[in-house]
Coordinates of C-alpha atoms in Angstrom, one line a residue:
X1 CA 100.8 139.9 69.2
X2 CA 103.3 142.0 70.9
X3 CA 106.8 140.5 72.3
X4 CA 107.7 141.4 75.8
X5 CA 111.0 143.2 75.4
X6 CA 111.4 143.1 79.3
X7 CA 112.8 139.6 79.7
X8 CA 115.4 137.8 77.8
X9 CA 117.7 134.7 79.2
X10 CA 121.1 136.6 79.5
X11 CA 122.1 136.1 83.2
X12 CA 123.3 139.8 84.0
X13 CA 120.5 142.0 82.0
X14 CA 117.0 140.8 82.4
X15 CA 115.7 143.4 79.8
X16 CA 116.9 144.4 76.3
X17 CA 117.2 148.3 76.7
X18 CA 119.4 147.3 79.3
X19 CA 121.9 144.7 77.3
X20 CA 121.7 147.8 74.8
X21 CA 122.8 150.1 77.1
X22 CA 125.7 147.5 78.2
X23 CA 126.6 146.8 74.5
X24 CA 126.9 150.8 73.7
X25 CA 123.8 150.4 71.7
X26 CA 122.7 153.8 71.3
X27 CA 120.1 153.8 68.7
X28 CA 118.4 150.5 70.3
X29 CA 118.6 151.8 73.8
X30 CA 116.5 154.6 72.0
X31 CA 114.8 153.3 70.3
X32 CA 113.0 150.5 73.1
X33 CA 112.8 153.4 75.0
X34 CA 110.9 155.8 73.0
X35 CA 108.6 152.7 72.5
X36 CA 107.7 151.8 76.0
X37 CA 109.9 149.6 77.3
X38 CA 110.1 150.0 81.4
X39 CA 112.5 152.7 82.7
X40 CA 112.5 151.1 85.6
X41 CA 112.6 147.4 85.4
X42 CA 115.6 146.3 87.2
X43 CA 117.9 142.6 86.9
X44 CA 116.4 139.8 89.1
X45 CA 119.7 139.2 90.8
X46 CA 121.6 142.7 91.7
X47 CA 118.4 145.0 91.6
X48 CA 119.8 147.0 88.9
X49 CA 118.1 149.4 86.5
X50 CA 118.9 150.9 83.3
X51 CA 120.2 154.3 85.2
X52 CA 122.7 152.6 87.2
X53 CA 123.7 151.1 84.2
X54 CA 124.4 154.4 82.1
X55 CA 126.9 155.9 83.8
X56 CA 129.2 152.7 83.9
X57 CA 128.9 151.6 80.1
X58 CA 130.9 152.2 77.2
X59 CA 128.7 154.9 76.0
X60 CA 130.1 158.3 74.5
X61 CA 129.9 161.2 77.0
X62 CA 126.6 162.5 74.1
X63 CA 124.9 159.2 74.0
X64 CA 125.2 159.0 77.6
X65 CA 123.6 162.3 77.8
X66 CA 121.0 160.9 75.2
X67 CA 119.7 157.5 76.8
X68 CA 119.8 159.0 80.5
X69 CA 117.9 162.1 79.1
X70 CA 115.3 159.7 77.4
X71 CA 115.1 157.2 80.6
X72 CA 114.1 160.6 82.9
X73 CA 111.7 161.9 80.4
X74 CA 109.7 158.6 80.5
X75 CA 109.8 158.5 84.3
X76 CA 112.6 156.3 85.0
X77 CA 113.2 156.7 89.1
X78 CA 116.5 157.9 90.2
X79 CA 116.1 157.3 93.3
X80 CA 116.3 153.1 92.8
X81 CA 117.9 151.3 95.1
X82 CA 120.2 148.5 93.5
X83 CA 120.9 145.2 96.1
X84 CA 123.9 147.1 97.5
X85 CA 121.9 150.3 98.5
X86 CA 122.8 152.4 95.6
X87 CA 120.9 154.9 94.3
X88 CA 121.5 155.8 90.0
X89 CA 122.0 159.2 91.2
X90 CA 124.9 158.1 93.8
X91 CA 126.7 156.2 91.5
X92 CA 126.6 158.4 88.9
X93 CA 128.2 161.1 90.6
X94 CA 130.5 158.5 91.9
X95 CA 132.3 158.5 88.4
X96 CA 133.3 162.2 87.8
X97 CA 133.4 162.6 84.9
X98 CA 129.7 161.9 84.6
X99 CA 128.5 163.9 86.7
X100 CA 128.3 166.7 84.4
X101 CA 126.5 164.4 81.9
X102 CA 123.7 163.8 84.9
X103 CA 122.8 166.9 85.5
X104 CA 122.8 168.2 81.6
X105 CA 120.0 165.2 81.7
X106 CA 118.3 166.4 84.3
X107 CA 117.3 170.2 83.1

C-alpha cells in the first residue's frame, strides 16, 4: 500500500516536497522528488508550487540549484501561475540573486 505524499494537514504546504523545500530539507526534497512525487501540485489556498517556493526558502545558493534542477528534469511547469498571477520563473528572477541559480537549472 503506498502513502500519498501529496497531502498532509499543514495549512500553508499541501504536499511534503514542498514543506521540505520550506524547511531547507535538501535531501528529502530530493529525495520525494526523484521518487515521484508531483512537480507540479500546488497549495489549495495561494496556488503555489514547489518552484515558486525555491527561490524564497532558506535553501543554500547549491541546493537551490539542486532541487530546482531536479523539479525541471521531472517536468515541473515554470510557467504556473500562483493566485496572485505569478509565474515561478517571474519570481525567481524577482530575487537577484537567484537568478543566476535559475538559469544554471535550466541548461
Amino acid at each position: 500500500m503506498k502513502t500519498n505524499v501529496e497531502c498532509i494537514p499543514f495549512d500553508t504546504f499541501s504536499s511534503l516536497v514542498m514543506f521540505c523545500i520550506f524547511a531547507a530539507d535538501e535531501f528529502s526534497a530530493l529525495f520525494l522528488i526523484e521518487h515521484g512525487t508531483d512537480p507540479n501540485h500546488t497549495t489549495y489556498e495561494h496556488k503555489t508550487s514547489a518552484l515558486h517556493l525555491v527561490s524564497t526558502c532558506a535553501l543554500s545558493d547549491e541546493e537551490k540549484v539542486n532541487v530546482t534542477s531536479s523539479l525541471l528534469k521531472t517536468s515541473a511547469n515554470a510557467n504556473l501561475q500562483d493566485s496572485q498571477g505569478w509565474y515561478a520563473n517571474y519570481i525567481t528572477c524577482d530575487f537577484i540573486i537567484d537568478i543566476e541559480i535559475f538559469r544554471l537549472a535550466i541548461v
